[in-house]
XYZ file of C-alpha atoms in Angstrom:
781
model
C 0.000 0.000 0.000
C 1.424 3.365 -1.079
C 1.222 6.604 0.874
C -1.194 7.945 -1.763
C -3.473 4.934 -1.342
C -3.391 5.312 2.440
C -4.536 8.940 2.248
C -7.252 8.057 -0.282
C -8.672 5.074 1.568
C -7.745 5.978 5.153
C -7.299 2.251 5.735
C -5.045 1.110 8.539
C -2.070 -0.929 7.572
C -0.646 -3.597 9.872
C 1.534 -2.453 12.779
C 2.614 -5.692 14.435
C 4.387 -5.757 17.752
C 7.350 -8.081 17.926
C 6.939 -11.016 20.276
C 10.583 -12.070 19.997
C 11.612 -10.998 23.494
C 8.566 -12.626 25.065
C 9.263 -15.910 23.282
C 12.897 -15.636 24.275
C 11.893 -15.289 27.929
C 9.642 -18.344 27.636
C 12.444 -20.345 25.997
C 14.901 -19.216 28.667
C 12.594 -20.815 31.223
C 12.598 -24.026 29.207
C 9.073 -23.360 27.898
C 7.874 -25.250 30.965
C 7.062 -23.865 34.396
C 6.773 -25.278 37.866
C 5.401 -23.397 40.850
C 7.104 -20.501 42.629
C 7.260 -21.573 46.280
C 9.464 -20.231 49.087
C 11.469 -18.078 46.691
C 12.376 -20.916 44.309
C 10.950 -22.799 41.332
C 9.693 -26.343 41.643
C 10.469 -28.917 38.979
C 8.128 -28.334 36.018
C 5.758 -30.957 34.641
C 3.781 -30.967 31.410
C 0.341 -31.223 33.020
C -1.457 -28.656 30.865
C -0.632 -26.031 28.296
C -0.887 -22.275 27.948
C -2.069 -21.456 24.430
C -2.330 -18.322 22.326
C -6.094 -17.887 21.754
C -5.455 -15.922 18.559
C -3.969 -18.918 16.750
C -4.128 -21.927 19.065
C -0.351 -22.264 19.310
C 1.137 -23.650 22.515
C 3.162 -21.089 24.456
C 4.385 -23.182 27.387
C 3.750 -26.265 29.492
C 2.460 -25.706 33.023
C 2.220 -27.716 36.223
C -0.969 -28.705 38.024
C -0.544 -28.095 41.758
C -1.132 -30.949 44.161
C -2.207 -30.788 47.780
C 1.454 -31.206 48.725
C 2.350 -28.157 46.618
C -0.354 -26.060 48.302
C 0.762 -27.224 51.736
C 4.352 -26.273 50.917
C 3.318 -22.836 49.643
C 1.189 -22.112 52.699
C 3.935 -23.349 55.021
C 6.432 -21.047 53.314
C 4.049 -18.094 53.534
C 3.349 -18.782 57.214
C 7.038 -19.014 58.035
C 7.828 -15.770 56.188
C 4.909 -13.699 57.506
C 6.169 -12.613 60.965
C 9.498 -11.381 59.584
C 7.784 -9.651 56.653
C 5.396 -7.827 58.975
C 8.272 -7.147 61.327
C 10.117 -5.200 58.636
C 7.730 -2.340 59.333
C 5.997 -0.139 56.822
C 9.151 1.481 55.498
C 10.901 -1.847 55.018
C 7.977 -3.242 53.037
C 7.608 0.001 51.067
C 11.114 -0.368 49.698
C 10.326 -3.793 48.254
C 7.023 -2.639 46.764
C 8.804 0.318 45.207
C 11.397 -2.028 43.738
C 8.663 -4.204 42.237
C 7.022 -1.144 40.696
C 10.328 -0.083 39.166
C 10.996 -3.552 37.742
C 7.498 -3.642 36.264
C 8.350 -0.403 34.476
C 11.696 -1.680 33.259
C 10.102 -4.807 31.806
C 6.807 -3.213 30.790
C 6.911 -4.240 27.130
C 7.727 -7.851 28.023
C 4.720 -8.019 30.344
C 2.438 -6.353 27.782
C 3.371 -8.789 25.009
C 3.136 -11.806 27.299
C -0.310 -10.687 28.415
C -1.521 -10.320 24.834
C -0.030 -13.660 23.757
C -1.605 -15.475 26.705
C -4.951 -13.661 26.914
C -5.738 -12.499 23.374
C -6.432 -8.854 24.220
C -5.117 -6.169 21.838
C -1.563 -5.116 22.543
C -2.566 -1.458 22.843
C -4.806 -2.384 25.777
C -2.107 -4.419 27.512
C 0.528 -1.768 26.813
C -1.453 1.408 27.509
C -3.996 0.334 30.157
C -3.199 -2.889 32.000
C 0.545 -2.644 32.598
C 0.566 1.056 33.621
C -2.228 0.262 36.096
C -0.202 -2.638 37.487
C 2.741 -0.321 38.073
C 0.438 2.272 39.630
C -0.870 -0.246 42.174
C 2.600 -1.147 43.405
C 3.681 2.487 43.621
C 0.475 3.448 45.426
C 0.690 0.625 47.928
C 4.358 1.300 48.573
C 3.013 4.593 49.899
C 0.333 2.813 51.907
C 2.963 0.608 53.518
C 4.991 3.695 54.412
C 1.950 5.331 56.038
C 0.519 2.290 57.803
C 2.121 2.863 61.187
C 1.071 6.516 61.417
C -2.330 6.350 59.735
C -3.488 2.868 60.783
C -1.866 2.521 64.207
C -4.415 0.024 65.509
C -4.253 -2.291 62.495
C -2.161 -5.378 61.939
C -1.794 -7.934 59.158
C -4.242 -10.815 58.835
C -1.473 -13.336 58.145
C -1.472 -15.616 55.095
C -3.739 -14.666 52.191
C -4.983 -17.093 49.560
C -5.684 -15.225 46.323
C -7.461 -16.591 43.259
C -7.567 -14.422 40.148
C -9.362 -14.630 36.763
C -8.138 -14.747 33.176
C -9.547 -11.454 31.873
C -6.957 -9.156 33.527
C -4.284 -11.627 34.667
C -1.541 -9.278 35.788
C -3.774 -6.396 36.857
C -5.848 -8.651 39.129
C -2.586 -9.960 40.583
C -1.516 -6.387 41.367
C -4.900 -5.534 42.876
C -4.483 -8.381 45.337
C -0.773 -8.777 46.013
C 0.107 -5.077 46.402
C -2.273 -4.226 49.311
C -1.698 -7.595 50.972
C 2.078 -7.115 51.039
C 1.782 -3.463 52.016
C -0.136 -4.360 55.159
C 2.331 -7.103 56.189
C 0.640 -10.227 54.843
C 2.179 -12.997 52.772
C 0.357 -14.596 49.854
C -0.338 -17.806 47.995
C -1.742 -16.813 44.616
C -3.305 -18.965 41.918
C -3.594 -17.407 38.456
C -6.255 -18.605 36.038
C -5.547 -21.852 34.253
C -5.842 -20.134 30.846
C -3.510 -17.217 31.644
C -0.651 -18.020 34.016
C 2.363 -16.614 32.175
C 2.428 -13.035 33.461
C 1.979 -14.240 37.048
C 5.012 -16.480 36.549
C 6.922 -13.570 35.022
C 5.986 -11.563 38.116
C 7.537 -14.323 40.239
C 10.699 -13.827 38.193
C 10.869 -10.126 39.107
C 10.156 -10.977 42.754
C 13.469 -12.806 42.637
C 15.108 -9.858 40.888
C 13.817 -7.521 43.604
C 15.240 -9.769 46.323
C 11.826 -10.251 47.904
C 12.251 -12.487 50.963
C 11.494 -16.143 50.296
C 7.922 -17.163 51.039
C 6.398 -13.683 50.892
C 4.913 -14.352 47.442
C 4.103 -17.897 46.334
C 2.466 -18.674 42.985
C 0.866 -22.013 42.178
C -0.780 -22.948 38.894
C -3.617 -25.233 37.936
C -7.356 -25.514 37.449
C -10.277 -24.863 39.767
C -9.328 -27.783 41.987
C -6.229 -25.833 43.034
C -8.383 -22.853 43.965
C -10.562 -25.151 46.038
C -7.523 -26.515 47.888
C -6.464 -22.961 48.711
C -9.973 -22.058 49.841
C -10.209 -25.076 52.127
C -6.720 -24.843 53.607
C -6.897 -24.517 57.382
C -3.776 -22.359 57.719
C -4.915 -19.535 55.429
C -6.368 -16.450 57.104
C -7.996 -14.730 54.139
C -9.419 -15.616 50.753
C -9.570 -12.991 48.011
C -11.401 -14.190 44.912
C -12.278 -12.576 41.609
C -14.418 -14.665 39.289
C -17.935 -15.877 38.682
C -20.825 -15.390 41.084
C -21.533 -19.116 41.158
C -18.001 -19.950 42.309
C -18.130 -17.034 44.750
C -21.185 -18.550 46.399
C -19.430 -21.893 46.770
C -16.431 -20.172 48.335
C -18.730 -18.396 50.804
C -20.222 -21.760 51.795
C -16.812 -23.448 51.997
C -15.268 -20.777 54.224
C -18.327 -20.428 56.473
C -17.419 -20.652 60.132
C -13.679 -20.938 59.527
C -12.929 -17.384 60.646
C -11.321 -16.594 57.287
C -11.666 -13.046 56.037
C -13.298 -12.995 52.614
C -13.325 -10.588 49.675
C -15.413 -11.455 46.627
C -15.345 -9.496 43.368
C -17.802 -11.297 41.136
C -19.912 -10.957 38.024
C -21.894 -8.043 36.706
C -24.505 -6.939 34.205
C -23.731 -3.271 34.290
C -26.134 -0.667 32.929
C -24.948 1.901 30.377
C -27.556 4.683 30.528
C -27.776 7.308 27.789
C -30.122 10.262 28.332
C -31.546 12.289 25.462
C -29.326 15.306 26.185
C -26.098 13.286 26.021
C -23.280 13.975 23.587
C -24.195 10.998 21.410
C -20.868 10.653 19.626
C -18.982 10.697 22.922
C -21.429 8.228 24.443
C -20.890 5.855 21.524
C -17.111 6.065 21.838
C -17.500 5.391 25.546
C -19.730 2.436 24.736
C -17.090 0.970 22.436
C -14.719 0.985 25.420
C -17.429 -0.238 27.770
C -18.375 -3.426 25.922
C -15.733 -4.207 23.270
C -12.740 -3.421 25.454
C -11.028 -6.753 26.175
C -13.627 -8.452 23.934
C -16.324 -7.732 26.525
C -14.577 -10.047 28.975
C -14.850 -7.499 31.767
C -16.874 -7.998 34.935
C -17.953 -4.338 34.890
C -18.531 -4.161 31.116
C -21.365 -1.843 30.100
C -23.179 -4.796 28.600
C -26.741 -3.539 29.199
C -27.500 -0.446 27.096
C -30.439 1.713 28.224
C -31.249 4.538 25.785
C -33.909 7.206 26.247
C -36.699 6.632 23.740
C -36.446 9.966 21.936
C -32.921 9.289 20.667
C -32.935 5.477 20.538
C -33.319 5.083 16.782
C -30.605 7.619 15.986
C -28.311 6.261 18.684
C -28.599 2.665 17.495
C -28.060 3.725 13.878
C -24.873 5.630 14.714
C -23.736 2.788 16.984
C -24.066 0.233 14.163
C -22.082 2.514 11.857
C -19.347 2.712 14.502
C -19.395 -1.059 14.985
C -18.790 -1.488 11.258
C -15.457 0.317 11.589
C -14.092 -1.852 14.411
C -11.002 -3.787 13.430
C -10.612 -7.405 14.496
C -7.547 -9.545 14.045
C -4.100 -10.373 15.371
C -3.992 -8.965 18.927
C -0.314 -8.088 18.512
C -1.278 -5.628 15.755
C -1.332 -2.165 17.327
C -4.169 -1.145 14.942
C -6.582 -3.812 16.191
C -9.670 -2.860 18.244
C -11.010 -6.317 19.139
C -8.795 -9.300 19.824
C -9.401 -12.948 20.578
C -11.674 -14.498 23.191
C -9.535 -16.213 25.804
C -10.275 -19.871 25.012
C -12.458 -22.117 22.833
C -14.529 -22.977 25.899
C -15.408 -19.320 26.481
C -16.037 -18.797 22.758
C -18.504 -21.665 22.744
C -20.268 -20.278 25.831
C -20.764 -16.879 24.133
C -21.943 -18.533 20.903
C -24.439 -20.760 22.707
C -25.967 -17.867 24.664
C -26.456 -15.716 21.564
C -27.679 -18.576 19.367
C -30.110 -19.661 22.065
C -31.732 -16.231 22.209
C -34.949 -15.688 20.222
C -35.822 -12.208 21.483
C -35.015 -8.800 19.992
C -33.149 -7.963 16.805
C -29.602 -9.238 16.260
C -26.919 -7.168 14.534
C -23.340 -8.324 14.071
C -20.673 -6.039 12.676
C -19.455 -7.107 9.197
C -15.835 -7.255 10.329
C -13.177 -9.347 8.636
C -13.041 -12.448 10.815
C -9.693 -14.233 11.156
C -9.735 -17.754 9.760
C -8.183 -19.238 12.885
C -8.337 -18.502 16.609
C -11.072 -17.696 19.125
C -12.807 -14.689 17.597
C -16.391 -13.497 17.945
C -17.778 -10.458 16.086
C -19.010 -7.317 17.884
C -22.711 -7.964 18.452
C -25.738 -5.794 19.298
C -29.181 -7.121 20.241
C -31.883 -4.445 20.481
C -35.514 -4.494 21.560
C -35.096 -6.830 24.501
C -37.486 -6.907 27.444
C -35.987 -6.309 30.902
C -36.782 -9.924 31.789
C -35.022 -11.398 28.755
C -32.313 -13.875 29.686
C -29.591 -11.896 27.935
C -30.643 -8.749 29.833
C -30.234 -10.583 33.116
C -27.357 -13.025 32.642
C -23.691 -12.190 32.177
C -22.462 -13.159 28.695
C -18.818 -12.175 29.210
C -18.136 -11.533 25.569
C -18.404 -8.792 22.910
C -22.205 -8.811 23.026
C -24.260 -5.708 23.853
C -27.968 -5.969 24.691
C -30.281 -2.982 24.647
C -33.663 -1.631 25.622
C -35.200 1.833 25.996
C -36.650 4.001 28.752
C -38.799 7.118 28.904
C -38.098 8.847 32.226
C -35.142 9.071 34.616
C -37.132 7.123 37.191
C -37.667 4.316 34.706
C -33.961 4.349 33.837
C -33.088 3.821 37.511
C -35.670 1.036 37.841
C -34.312 -0.762 34.758
C -30.691 -0.283 35.805
C -31.376 -1.749 39.243
C -33.440 -4.627 37.831
C -30.647 -7.163 38.188
C -29.174 -9.451 40.800
C -25.808 -7.795 40.257
C -24.474 -4.462 41.489
C -20.938 -3.942 40.275
C -20.869 -0.832 38.074
C -22.958 1.565 36.001
C -22.347 4.323 33.475
C -24.538 7.330 32.715
C -24.250 9.945 29.999
C -25.889 13.351 30.208
C -24.863 16.971 29.755
C -27.020 17.900 32.771
C -24.887 17.756 35.896
C -27.986 17.987 38.094
C -29.452 14.907 36.447
C -26.149 13.014 36.722
C -25.778 13.719 40.419
C -29.421 12.864 41.004
C -29.207 9.487 39.275
C -25.777 8.275 40.431
C -26.712 7.836 44.130
C -29.849 5.901 43.148
C -27.986 3.224 41.215
C -27.229 0.055 43.160
C -23.604 -0.305 42.132
C -20.179 -0.099 43.718
C -18.863 2.164 40.950
C -20.647 4.757 38.797
C -18.980 6.547 35.889
C -20.433 9.835 34.659
C -19.717 10.632 30.988
C -16.898 8.099 31.035
C -16.441 4.385 31.474
C -13.950 1.814 32.735
C -11.908 4.298 34.749
C -9.771 2.583 37.392
C -7.083 3.686 39.794
C -5.324 2.324 42.835
C -6.573 5.302 44.873
C -10.255 4.555 44.221
C -11.808 1.409 45.626
C -13.455 -1.046 43.257
C -16.057 -3.630 44.220
C -19.706 -4.529 44.069
C -22.980 -5.004 45.830
C -25.625 -7.715 45.768
C -24.395 -10.797 43.884
C -21.420 -8.882 42.503
C -19.758 -9.572 45.831
C -18.456 -7.469 48.697
C -15.318 -5.783 49.842
C -13.281 -3.188 47.983
C -9.917 -3.355 46.243
C -7.898 -0.149 46.121
C -7.947 3.073 48.109
C -8.107 3.413 51.860
C -11.260 1.299 51.957
C -9.432 -1.594 50.299
C -6.910 -1.861 53.127
C -9.490 -3.002 55.677
C -9.737 -6.267 53.763
C -6.084 -7.005 54.602
C -5.944 -5.866 58.231
C -7.501 -6.663 61.580
C -7.525 -4.844 64.921
C -4.466 -5.352 67.088
C -4.808 -7.639 70.061
C -6.030 -11.144 70.797
C -9.736 -11.769 71.247
C -11.009 -13.740 74.212
C -13.280 -16.751 73.818
C -16.970 -16.044 74.239
C -18.665 -18.115 76.899
C -22.312 -19.163 76.444
C -24.722 -17.099 78.523
C -27.171 -19.378 80.276
C -30.664 -18.282 81.269
C -31.674 -18.511 84.915
C -34.296 -21.031 85.952
C -36.725 -20.690 88.834
C -39.883 -21.769 90.562
C -40.905 -18.614 92.397
C -43.813 -16.372 91.630
C -43.664 -13.054 89.805
C -41.735 -10.097 91.205
C -44.687 -7.866 90.313
C -48.187 -9.379 90.590
C -49.408 -7.002 87.885
C -48.585 -8.724 84.616
C -46.571 -6.812 81.972
C -47.346 -8.200 78.549
C -44.264 -8.172 76.346
C -44.739 -8.381 72.572
C -42.621 -8.117 69.464
C -41.882 -4.751 67.870
C -42.602 -4.780 64.139
C -43.332 -1.856 61.849
C -43.506 0.643 64.706
C -46.124 -1.379 66.586
C -46.118 -3.992 69.296
C -47.316 -7.290 67.842
C -48.199 -10.630 69.363
C -46.024 -13.527 68.171
C -47.504 -15.513 65.295
C -46.913 -18.832 67.026
C -48.648 -17.743 70.215
C -45.826 -18.980 72.436
C -43.895 -17.198 75.180
C -41.132 -18.222 77.561
C -40.710 -17.509 81.241
C -37.803 -15.264 82.162
C -36.399 -15.745 85.674
C -34.010 -13.722 87.774
C -30.919 -15.029 89.521
C -32.928 -15.675 92.677
C -35.465 -17.799 90.767
C -38.221 -15.154 90.788
C -40.341 -14.822 87.642
C -39.592 -11.499 85.947
C -42.082 -11.900 83.122
C -42.767 -13.663 79.843
C -41.046 -12.992 76.537
C -42.650 -13.859 73.167
C -41.005 -16.478 70.970
C -40.760 -15.196 67.401
C -40.942 -17.583 64.456
C -40.239 -17.424 60.713
C -43.449 -15.563 59.954
C -42.657 -12.897 62.546
C -39.226 -12.540 60.981
C -40.773 -12.244 57.525
C -43.112 -9.525 58.782
C -40.197 -7.644 60.338
C -38.188 -7.755 57.108
C -41.212 -6.563 55.118
C -41.624 -3.661 57.542
C -37.949 -2.786 57.184
C -38.185 -2.884 53.385
C -41.224 -0.602 53.514
C -39.169 1.988 55.439
C -36.749 2.670 52.533
C -37.317 6.396 52.908
C -35.134 6.359 56.016
C -32.067 5.781 53.841
C -32.632 9.046 51.985
C -33.133 11.196 55.072
C -30.407 13.591 56.146
C -27.766 12.734 58.702
C -28.972 15.747 60.661
C -32.459 14.270 60.985
C -31.146 10.862 61.983
C -28.915 12.499 64.589
C -31.869 14.348 66.130
C -33.816 11.110 66.502
C -30.868 9.309 68.081
C -30.445 12.170 70.549
C -34.172 11.943 71.281
C -33.888 8.203 71.988
C -31.048 8.954 74.388
C -33.098 11.671 76.051
C -36.068 9.380 76.633
C -33.869 6.529 77.825
C -32.129 8.877 80.235
C -35.470 9.853 81.748
C -35.989 6.201 82.730
C -32.419 5.192 83.444
C -33.035 4.066 87.034
C -35.880 1.825 85.882
C -33.760 0.262 83.117
C -30.751 -0.145 85.419
C -32.877 -2.032 87.915
C -34.327 -4.200 85.138
C -30.861 -5.081 83.798
C -29.618 -5.997 87.282
C -32.633 -8.217 87.877
C -32.194 -9.943 84.519
C -28.438 -10.530 84.712
C -28.124 -10.984 88.446
C -25.288 -8.468 88.471
C -24.647 -4.879 89.481
C -23.659 -3.358 86.145
C -27.125 -2.090 85.260
C -26.376 1.571 85.898
C -23.123 1.391 83.906
C -24.874 -0.400 81.048
C -27.636 2.194 80.828
C -25.225 5.105 81.082
C -23.010 3.577 78.364
C -26.100 3.023 76.206
C -26.973 6.704 76.457
C -23.413 7.713 75.679
C -23.370 5.316 72.706
C -26.548 6.861 71.310
C -24.865 10.259 71.576
C -21.770 8.889 69.828
C -23.674 7.658 66.799
C -25.867 10.729 66.741
C -22.607 12.642 66.451
C -21.400 10.400 63.629
C -24.692 10.490 61.713
C -23.767 13.670 59.849
C -19.973 13.360 60.071
C -18.980 9.952 58.713
C -17.982 11.461 55.414
C -16.739 10.047 52.163
C -13.626 11.173 50.323
C -12.598 12.823 47.090
C -9.894 10.493 45.838
C -6.845 11.954 44.124
C -7.064 9.919 40.924
C -4.785 10.840 37.995
C -7.454 12.278 35.701
C -8.865 15.760 35.183
C -11.786 15.037 37.407
C -12.628 13.494 40.731
C -13.637 10.110 42.138
C -16.077 10.655 44.976
C -16.130 7.847 47.526
C -19.657 8.143 48.922
C -20.644 6.182 52.015
C -24.150 4.801 51.584
C -26.330 2.635 53.835
C -26.156 -1.118 53.314
C -29.965 -1.473 53.384
C -31.678 -3.913 55.750
C -29.353 -5.220 58.465
C -30.316 -8.198 60.580
C -28.504 -8.577 63.900
C -28.401 -11.202 66.625
C -27.641 -9.040 69.646
C -25.271 -9.817 72.490
C -26.703 -12.020 75.216
C -24.592 -10.705 78.091
C -25.489 -7.005 77.649
C -29.260 -7.029 77.122
C -29.760 -3.286 76.638
C -26.293 -2.107 75.617
C -25.805 -4.962 73.136
C -29.034 -4.083 71.352
C -28.317 -0.349 71.249
C -24.718 -0.925 70.135
C -26.015 -2.762 67.068
C -29.040 -0.571 66.412
C -27.499 2.889 66.792
C -24.688 2.751 64.183
C -26.939 0.959 61.723
C -29.753 3.502 61.818
C -27.333 6.439 62.149
C -25.976 5.500 58.698
C -29.480 5.192 57.226
C -30.105 1.454 57.468
C -33.228 -0.295 58.651
C -32.822 -3.047 61.206
C -34.256 -6.372 62.290
C -32.795 -7.001 65.740
C -33.065 -10.275 67.624
C -32.688 -9.293 71.261
C -30.626 -11.063 73.915
C -31.986 -14.591 74.055
C -31.326 -15.000 77.771
C -32.344 -11.522 79.007
C -34.888 -10.231 76.446
C -37.076 -8.112 78.728
C -34.723 -5.135 78.609
C -35.428 -4.989 74.870
C -39.187 -5.301 75.273
C -39.127 -2.399 77.744
C -37.138 -0.405 75.191
C -40.069 -0.467 72.732
C -41.716 2.319 74.691
C -38.633 4.495 74.358
C -38.685 3.982 70.588
C -42.397 4.739 70.403
C -41.902 8.116 72.058
C -38.780 9.113 70.088
C -40.125 9.781 66.582
C -38.492 6.677 65.086
C -40.334 6.032 61.794
C -42.207 2.759 61.532
C -40.085 -0.105 60.234
C -36.694 1.490 60.870
C -36.203 -0.566 64.028
C -37.845 -3.963 64.378
C -37.149 -6.138 67.414
C -37.816 -9.843 67.838
C -37.271 -12.053 70.862
C -36.756 -15.777 70.990
C -34.239 -18.427 70.030
C -31.152 -17.216 68.165
C -30.594 -20.735 66.838
C -34.115 -20.853 65.378
C -33.989 -17.407 63.786
C -30.379 -17.262 62.568
C -30.703 -19.352 59.401
C -33.942 -17.802 58.091
C -32.595 -14.312 58.806
C -29.276 -15.064 57.101
C -31.018 -16.717 54.173
C -33.664 -14.026 53.605
C -33.142 -12.510 50.163
C -34.443 -9.107 51.270
C -31.831 -8.785 54.015
C -28.617 -7.100 52.857
C -26.311 -7.861 55.783
C -26.340 -9.882 58.959
C -24.371 -9.424 62.155
C -24.076 -11.926 64.983
C -22.875 -11.093 68.475
C -24.772 -14.032 69.984
C -23.175 -16.344 72.535
C -24.758 -19.241 70.632
C -22.196 -20.643 68.132
C -23.921 -19.670 64.890
C -21.154 -18.168 62.740
C -20.855 -21.117 60.356
C -24.604 -21.477 59.903
C -25.025 -17.750 59.261
C -22.190 -17.459 56.756
C -23.323 -20.559 54.860
C -26.948 -19.365 54.704
C -25.861 -15.908 53.538
C -24.518 -17.307 50.254
C -27.978 -17.240 48.672
C -27.732 -13.528 47.847
C -24.131 -13.004 49.035
C -25.177 -10.659 51.800
C -22.428 -9.159 53.924
C -21.778 -10.923 57.212
C -20.133 -9.812 60.423
C -19.949 -12.657 62.931
C -18.045 -13.145 66.152
C -16.596 -16.629 65.462
C -16.905 -17.391 69.159
C -14.918 -14.331 70.268
C -16.045 -12.077 73.098
C -16.451 -8.310 72.942
C -16.340 -5.967 75.932
C -19.479 -3.908 75.310
C -18.760 -1.455 78.112
C -15.390 -0.449 76.614
C -14.309 1.282 73.416
C -14.340 -2.158 71.797
C -18.135 -1.952 71.716
C -18.263 1.047 69.368
C -16.333 2.900 66.717
C -15.279 2.749 63.102
C -15.717 -0.994 62.719
C -19.451 -0.566 63.359
C -19.675 2.385 60.968
C -17.801 0.473 58.256
C -20.133 -2.494 58.663
C -23.097 -0.119 58.337
C -22.021 1.425 55.030
C -21.150 0.614 51.437
C -18.627 2.737 49.550
C -19.744 3.877 46.100
C -17.098 5.517 43.930
C -18.626 8.044 41.538
C -16.183 9.141 38.832
C -16.883 12.621 37.466
C -14.437 13.816 34.798
C -14.712 17.509 33.969
C -13.746 19.865 31.209
C -14.670 20.044 27.546
């Protein structure tokens, strides 16, 4: 092609990237890899192969890890962890800085390896993935340096098992390894079976950096290896990125083990275009949202919602843009769409599209390569919100679309999914953008942009897209725990007795549901005795139907979440005021119930705790992250939703208030199961709530058996989080039951908490009561 022909046709000629150095590196390793354990390579075996999805050629032979390999890696990580943490923040920062520098020095090698192994276009590996990898190690070198001054009460979890996917092999490694190492943990990481090469190359630069043996261990293999890591008894944390189905199995597997868990799972993210949007910009953004990395992105804007008035024009211009996309050799710097990662994934995409009979299918008339795993850019319009392809993740270059009329309908359609990872909205009206963004149930929202990521801004989802955040200050909590050693929690036994009532005038205790006192559905109550055997009263025994009614009442009180922190603070102060007016009565009641003398201290601490969370209600602010764009990433702290809590048995009033107050201060609605052994303090508290302007449904209180109510509460699909401070050992049952909708859990794992001390309040309660949503707002013309 001559220069004249190029200017006349404006066609792109080939601009191939050389893979010679990458192949040379593979050959230098013998084209066969073992595991990287305790700072050294194990003997390689030819158990499975890494192949180039663009042409099917074998790149290297890899080794399937055995249980013995996993045990050796975990043992090495455990041995190395105390010394690694003992280096201090500055000592660890130096190593992280060295890794960042080496990633820069070998950036082109990593980019080419990633494209060879994964099939993504080289310009994406070179210009997006690898720079982000470097950024994460630089950023977390800074976090390590600041840990001792800014997180003085935090310490490392220990050994972290990390399982990463094949769509961003090296970037997902950086997202997990960098914060873990910064906070003093050691890791055992398993890359995806399809894409292990850049993780193994990272092990090579760990050696070059002189990283102490055992700090980073990398084992390869299929899902069975991930399961061995998940089940290993000597691992303190599991961090997983992958499918929702596997995430649910991991939640069930780790239930009751005490392992910390971060899950970053699937998505079906909405891409909303309003009628005042810059259409051309929105289309270019959409190209990046769905055809970036062949649509193999968990937060891909795969669900297009276009306002009716511009839908026909938008779809027409979108098809014209699709026609210009270039597909072919991923190492060609002029290619837009590369290869799907593996024939298995290609077949999955094909089957989902071929099995669809709804809407109108359009596939771009691109030149398809004759070999390799390629699928054309695809658009399916006119789908109903309930269509399978509008609800299920395709994980390929397939965009599905429907229309909306009003902003309210756009929000309803966007939130009509079991996922909650990301969303994008396009509008030239800043008021509309900032009205819609907080209403979207997603961990990340991009305004007039898409797929913006940075180490300073946390990334993670809601609902069945998982929980926890990676990146930013909020991401560090997933790799730390409070300093100190927890004491074992002893069961709190109820008193028995045979004496008559303390007060001959009966006091009928009920349940508190929807702002009203309600009789238990089952019609049963239990006698509550004091230490001296005297009958103090009867407490209702709630059942599944009572729990269902309480959750329905909490769901009906959604308006509480949109009230101001100032209003919530006033109500909390009012509760404290009304409790204070009856403090002698409550102190006496607590002493009678517990047989102790701490009643006055418990009531006084309860009042102080209400004041504390009233103070926090309008002060627990988000952040404006310093991301490297001309714009801002706003980390907004939002309520979780409906929180169910099994309250502490040993502190009948304080335990209930310590769970209720932070939750409602942050805008949540609650279903509280009161102390099983001493419930009458809670039933007396109803009257305080009734006289304190608490809206109906914001606080619901049940009494009865924690063991009977734990599983249905944890399994309820309209409950968003569950906490357990019960002395009954229920952590495993709760965490296993929570897998149904992947609700957040906070359980005690049999550890005691001193409710009268600072341990009974603070940031941990506020963090458990909030979700962080990062809203990216670029600015400028």
